[in-house]
Coordinates of C-alpha atoms in Angstrom, one line a residue:
Chain U
M23 CA 0.0 0.0 0.0
T24 CA 2.8 2.4 0.9
G25 CA 4.6 1.6 -2.3
L26 CA 1.5 2.4 -4.3
R27 CA 1.1 5.6 -2.4
A28 CA 4.7 6.6 -3.1
A29 CA 4.1 6.0 -6.8
S30 CA 0.9 8.0 -6.7
L31 CA 2.8 11.0 -5.2
G32 CA 5.6 10.7 -7.7
V33 CA 8.3 10.1 -5.1
P34 CA 10.8 7.2 -5.2
F35 CA 10.1 5.7 -1.7
E36 CA 8.2 6.4 1.4
P37 CA 9.1 5.9 5.1
V38 CA 7.2 3.3 7.1
P39 CA 7.1 2.8 10.9
G40 CA 8.0 -0.6 12.3
F41 CA 9.7 -3.6 10.7
R42 CA 12.5 -3.5 13.2
D43 CA 13.7 -6.9 14.5
T44 CA 11.7 -8.8 11.9
D45 CA 12.8 -10.7 8.7
L46 CA 10.6 -8.6 6.5
P47 CA 13.2 -6.0 5.5
R48 CA 15.4 -8.7 4.2
T49 CA 12.7 -10.7 2.3
A50 CA 11.1 -7.5 0.8
D51 CA 14.4 -5.7 0.2
L52 CA 13.5 -2.8 2.5
R53 CA 16.3 -0.4 3.3
T54 CA 16.8 2.5 5.7
V55 CA 17.4 6.2 5.4
Q56 CA 18.5 8.7 8.0
D57 CA 15.9 11.2 9.2
P58 CA 17.7 14.5 8.3
W59 CA 16.4 16.2 11.4
T60 CA 16.8 13.6 14.2
G61 CA 19.5 11.4 12.6
E62 CA 17.3 8.3 13.3
E63 CA 17.3 5.4 10.8
I64 CA 13.9 4.6 9.3
Y65 CA 12.8 1.9 6.9
V66 CA 11.6 3.0 3.5
V67 CA 9.4 1.2 0.9
P68 CA 10.2 1.6 -2.8
A69 CA 7.5 3.1 -5.1
L70 CA 5.4 0.5 -6.8
R71 CA 4.3 1.9 -10.1
P72 CA 2.3 -0.7 -12.2
R73 CA 1.7 -0.2 -15.9
W74 CA -1.9 -1.2 -15.4
A75 CA -4.5 -0.9 -12.6
V76 CA -7.4 -3.1 -13.4
L77 CA -10.5 -2.1 -11.4
H78 CA -14.1 -3.4 -11.2
V79 CA -16.6 -0.6 -10.5
Q80 CA -20.4 -0.4 -10.3
E81 CA -20.8 2.4 -12.8
A82 CA -18.7 3.9 -15.5
D83 CA -19.3 6.0 -18.6
A84 CA -17.9 5.4 -22.0
A85 CA -15.0 7.9 -21.4
G86 CA -13.9 6.0 -18.2
N87 CA -15.3 8.2 -15.4
A88 CA -16.4 5.8 -12.7
R89 CA -18.4 5.6 -9.5
I90 CA -17.5 3.1 -6.8
F91 CA -20.1 2.4 -4.1
G92 CA -19.2 0.9 -0.8
S93 CA -15.6 0.9 0.4
P94 CA -13.2 1.9 -2.4
G95 CA -10.5 -0.2 -0.8
Y96 CA -7.2 0.8 -2.4
D97 CA -8.7 1.3 -5.8
L98 CA -8.3 5.1 -5.9
L99 CA -4.6 4.8 -4.9
M100 CA -4.1 2.1 -7.5
A101 CA -5.6 4.4 -10.2
Q102 CA -3.2 7.2 -9.2
A103 CA -0.2 4.9 -9.0
A104 CA -0.5 3.1 -12.3
D105 CA 0.3 4.4 -15.7
H106 CA -3.1 3.4 -17.1
V107 CA -6.4 2.1 -15.8
I108 CA -8.6 -0.7 -17.2
L109 CA -12.2 -0.6 -15.9
T110 CA -14.7 -3.4 -15.8
A111 CA -18.1 -2.1 -14.8
E112 CA -21.5 -3.6 -13.8
R113 CA -23.2 -0.9 -15.8
I114 CA -22.1 1.6 -18.5
V115 CA -24.1 4.8 -17.9
P116 CA -24.5 8.0 -19.9
T117 CA -22.0 10.8 -19.0
E118 CA -24.9 13.1 -18.3
E119 CA -26.0 10.8 -15.5
L120 CA -22.6 11.0 -13.8
A121 CA -22.6 14.7 -14.3
R122 CA -25.8 15.1 -12.3
R123 CA -23.9 14.0 -9.2
P124 CA -20.2 14.8 -9.9
E125 CA -19.2 14.3 -6.3
L126 CA -19.9 10.6 -6.7
T127 CA -17.3 10.2 -9.5
R128 CA -14.2 8.5 -7.9
I129 CA -12.1 7.6 -11.0
A130 CA -11.5 10.3 -13.6
D131 CA -11.2 9.3 -17.3
L132 CA -7.7 10.9 -17.8
T133 CA -5.7 7.7 -17.5
V134 CA -8.4 5.2 -18.4
A135 CA -7.5 3.1 -21.5
A136 CA -10.4 0.8 -21.6
V137 CA -13.9 0.3 -20.2
V138 CA -15.6 -3.2 -20.3
E139 CA -19.2 -3.8 -19.6
A140 CA -19.0 -6.8 -17.3
P141 CA -22.2 -7.4 -15.2
G142 CA -21.3 -9.9 -12.6
G143 CA -17.6 -9.3 -13.3
A144 CA -16.6 -9.5 -9.6
R145 CA -18.1 -13.0 -9.1
P146 CA -17.5 -15.2 -7.2
G147 CA -16.5 -12.3 -5.1
D148 CA -19.0 -9.6 -4.1
C149 CA -19.9 -6.2 -5.6
S150 CA -21.4 -3.8 -3.1
G151 CA -25.0 -3.1 -3.8
C152 CA -25.2 -5.6 -6.6
Y153 CA -24.5 -9.1 -5.2
G154 CA -22.8 -10.9 -2.3
V155 CA -19.9 -13.4 -2.2
D156 CA -20.8 -16.6 -4.1
E157 CA -19.6 -19.2 -1.6
A158 CA -20.4 -22.1 -3.8
G159 CA -18.5 -20.4 -6.6
I160 CA -15.4 -20.0 -4.5
R161 CA -15.5 -23.7 -3.5
R162 CA -16.1 -24.7 -7.1
Y163 CA -12.9 -22.7 -8.0
L164 CA -10.9 -24.3 -5.2
D165 CA -12.0 -27.8 -6.2
A166 CA -11.3 -27.2 -9.9
A167 CA -7.9 -25.6 -9.4
R168 CA -6.5 -28.7 -7.8
T169 CA -5.5 -30.0 -11.2
P170 CA -4.4 -28.2 -14.5
E171 CA -7.3 -30.0 -16.3
G172 CA -9.8 -28.9 -13.7
L173 CA -8.6 -25.3 -13.9
R174 CA -8.8 -25.4 -17.7
S175 CA -12.4 -26.6 -17.8
Y176 CA -13.2 -24.0 -15.0
L177 CA -11.8 -21.2 -17.2
E178 CA -13.7 -22.5 -20.2
S179 CA -17.0 -22.6 -18.4
V180 CA -16.9 -19.5 -16.1
P181 CA -16.9 -16.2 -18.1
Chain X
V15 CA 1.2 -24.0 -14.9
I16 CA -1.2 -25.2 -17.6
P17 CA 0.6 -26.3 -20.7
A18 CA -2.7 -26.5 -22.5
L19 CA -3.3 -22.8 -22.2
R20 CA 0.2 -21.9 -23.4
G21 CA -0.8 -22.9 -26.9
R22 CA -3.5 -20.3 -27.4
P23 CA -2.4 -17.7 -29.8
R24 CA -1.8 -14.3 -28.3
P25 CA -3.4 -11.5 -30.3
R26 CA -0.7 -9.4 -31.7
G27 CA -0.7 -5.7 -32.6
G28 CA -3.8 -5.1 -30.5
N29 CA -2.3 -3.6 -27.4
A30 CA -1.8 0.0 -26.6
R31 CA 1.8 0.4 -27.9
G32 CA 1.9 -2.2 -30.6
G33 CA 2.1 -5.9 -30.1
G34 CA 4.9 -7.7 -28.5
R35 CA 6.8 -4.7 -27.1
P36 CA 8.7 -5.3 -23.9
S37 CA 7.3 -3.5 -20.9
P38 CA 9.3 -0.3 -20.5
A39 CA 8.5 -0.1 -16.8
A40 CA 12.0 -0.4 -15.5
G41 CA 13.5 2.7 -17.2
R42 CA 10.7 5.2 -16.3
P43 CA 11.4 7.9 -13.8
T44 CA 9.1 7.7 -10.8
G45 CA 8.0 11.3 -11.1
A46 CA 6.6 11.2 -14.7
Y47 CA 2.8 11.3 -14.7
H48 CA 0.2 10.5 -17.4
V49 CA 2.1 8.3 -19.9
P50 CA 0.0 8.8 -23.0
V51 CA -1.8 5.7 -24.3
E52 CA -4.1 5.2 -27.3
T53 CA -7.5 4.1 -26.1
A54 CA -8.3 0.5 -26.7
G55 CA -10.8 1.0 -29.4
G56 CA -9.2 3.9 -31.4
R57 CA -10.8 7.3 -31.5
G58 CA -14.3 8.7 -30.9
P59 CA -16.5 9.2 -27.8
A60 CA -17.1 5.5 -27.1
A61 CA -13.7 4.4 -28.2
K62 CA -12.7 3.1 -24.8
V63 CA -15.6 0.6 -24.6
V64 CA -14.3 -2.7 -25.7
P65 CA -15.0 -6.4 -25.1
L66 CA -13.3 -8.2 -22.2
A67 CA -10.9 -10.1 -24.4
A68 CA -9.7 -6.8 -26.1
A69 CA -9.1 -5.1 -22.7
A70 CA -7.2 -8.1 -21.4
A71 CA -5.1 -8.1 -24.6
L72 CA -3.8 -4.6 -23.6
V73 CA -1.7 -6.3 -20.9
A74 CA 1.5 -7.8 -22.3
D75 CA 3.6 -10.7 -21.1
G76 CA 5.8 -9.3 -18.3
D77 CA 3.7 -6.3 -17.5
H78 CA 3.4 -5.0 -14.0
I79 CA -0.2 -4.9 -12.8
T80 CA -2.3 -4.1 -9.8
V81 CA -5.8 -5.5 -9.4
G82 CA -8.6 -3.7 -7.5
G83 CA -10.8 -4.8 -4.6
V84 CA -10.0 -6.1 -1.2
M85 CA -10.0 -9.9 -0.5
L86 CA -13.2 -11.1 -2.0
H87 CA -14.8 -7.7 -2.4
R88 CA -15.2 -6.0 -5.8
I89 CA -12.3 -7.7 -7.5
P90 CA -12.2 -7.7 -11.4
A91 CA -12.5 -11.5 -11.4
A92 CA -13.8 -11.9 -14.9
F93 CA -10.8 -9.9 -16.2
V94 CA -8.4 -12.0 -14.2
R95 CA -9.9 -15.2 -15.7
E96 CA -9.6 -13.7 -19.2
L97 CA -5.8 -13.0 -18.5
A98 CA -5.5 -16.7 -17.6
R99 CA -7.5 -17.9 -20.6
Q100 CA -5.2 -15.8 -22.9
G101 CA -2.2 -17.5 -21.3
R102 CA -0.4 -14.4 -20.1
R103 CA 3.0 -15.1 -18.7
G104 CA 5.6 -13.3 -16.5
L105 CA 3.3 -10.8 -14.9
R106 CA 4.3 -8.9 -11.8
L107 CA 1.3 -8.4 -9.5
S108 CA 1.3 -5.8 -6.7
K109 CA -1.7 -5.8 -4.4
P110 CA -2.1 -5.1 -0.7
S111 CA -4.8 -7.7 -0.1
P112 CA -5.1 -10.3 -2.9
S113 CA -7.2 -13.5 -2.7
Y114 CA -9.0 -15.4 -5.5
D115 CA -7.2 -13.2 -8.1
L116 CA -3.7 -14.0 -6.9
D117 CA -4.5 -17.7 -6.4
L118 CA -6.0 -18.1 -9.9
L119 CA -3.1 -16.3 -11.6
S120 CA -0.7 -18.5 -9.7
A121 CA -2.6 -21.6 -10.6
A122 CA -2.6 -20.6 -14.3
G123 CA 1.1 -19.8 -14.3
C124 CA 0.6 -16.2 -15.3
L125 CA 2.9 -14.7 -12.6
A126 CA 6.6 -14.2 -12.1
E127 CA 6.7 -11.7 -9.2
V128 CA 4.3 -10.7 -6.4
D129 CA 4.3 -7.8 -4.0
A130 CA 1.6 -8.5 -1.5
G131 CA 0.5 -7.6 2.0
V132 CA -2.0 -10.0 3.4
A133 CA -2.7 -12.8 0.9
S134 CA -5.7 -14.9 1.8
L135 CA -9.1 -16.3 1.0
E136 CA -11.4 -15.4 3.9
S137 CA -11.8 -17.7 6.9
A138 CA -14.9 -19.3 5.5
F139 CA -12.8 -20.9 2.8
G140 CA -9.9 -22.0 5.1
G141 CA -7.9 -18.8 4.8
A142 CA -4.9 -20.0 2.8
L143 CA -4.4 -19.6 -1.0
P144 CA -3.5 -23.2 -2.0
N145 CA -2.2 -22.5 -5.5
Y146 CA -0.2 -19.4 -4.5
R147 CA 1.4 -21.4 -1.7
R148 CA 2.2 -24.2 -4.1
A149 CA 3.8 -21.8 -6.6
V150 CA 5.9 -20.1 -3.9
E151 CA 7.0 -23.4 -2.5
A152 CA 8.0 -24.6 -5.9
G153 CA 10.2 -21.5 -6.3
L154 CA 8.1 -20.2 -9.3
L155 CA 7.5 -16.8 -7.9
R156 CA 9.6 -14.0 -6.6
V157 CA 7.7 -12.6 -3.6
R158 CA 8.1 -9.4 -1.6
E159 CA 5.9 -9.2 1.4
F160 CA 5.0 -5.7 2.6
S161 CA 2.8 -4.2 5.2

């Protein structure tokens, strides 16, 4: 999360509290810098700047402006950190409809490269206000993915 | 890894910067914003609206991606399945709280690197991500674990 935030701000790394006396700095290649005011060493996380942020939203217009209902999670940060955004949306709505409530627009079209109309596109996960977690769908995936053949037929049968 | 999926032809020339180009992520300065990209469907007001397969074809082998949603909530699952169907390889996935998405991409052999915070299905499904775990234990993924 911190790495995405650093990328969203255009800085090469960001300091994080904690990590002392754990193995995480070694496994994640975290390094320290010196606080220029106090001289204390602090761990920093490198910026994570993906080429693509792929986000599923409830509503988007054809230009790539989007509304997210319920918790946005890290999606807004991801949209700012990545070079380009790909949206899948429960509904594609007219721009005029979004313009009636501009404060609800969370993703701006500027860096959006593609918009896909994908009702049910978060299944077997949930989509706030549209459907809940499909528990049978999760179990079906887990069963299928035990073998390569199972996964292959799962991918062929679940859009 | 599914050898059967590897044989599927990858659409060429359909992605944003021309087919088959290597991902230029490594050489970019961190401070440069708004890298221009042609929209997926050419020009015009509805040019960005494309079918799922065309959007997934924008992502090239080796690209660095992040995937929205938290755990099982509002994840672009259909898109992730399409990446697996298209047989994408060598992706780097950065996501604070992956679940089904990370496990499926691991099972399908799409990933080379993962930056993750907490990686888990929710407790109702036993918590762990079996295919991610298998890929890590087999040494197929480079993993960085962050907060």
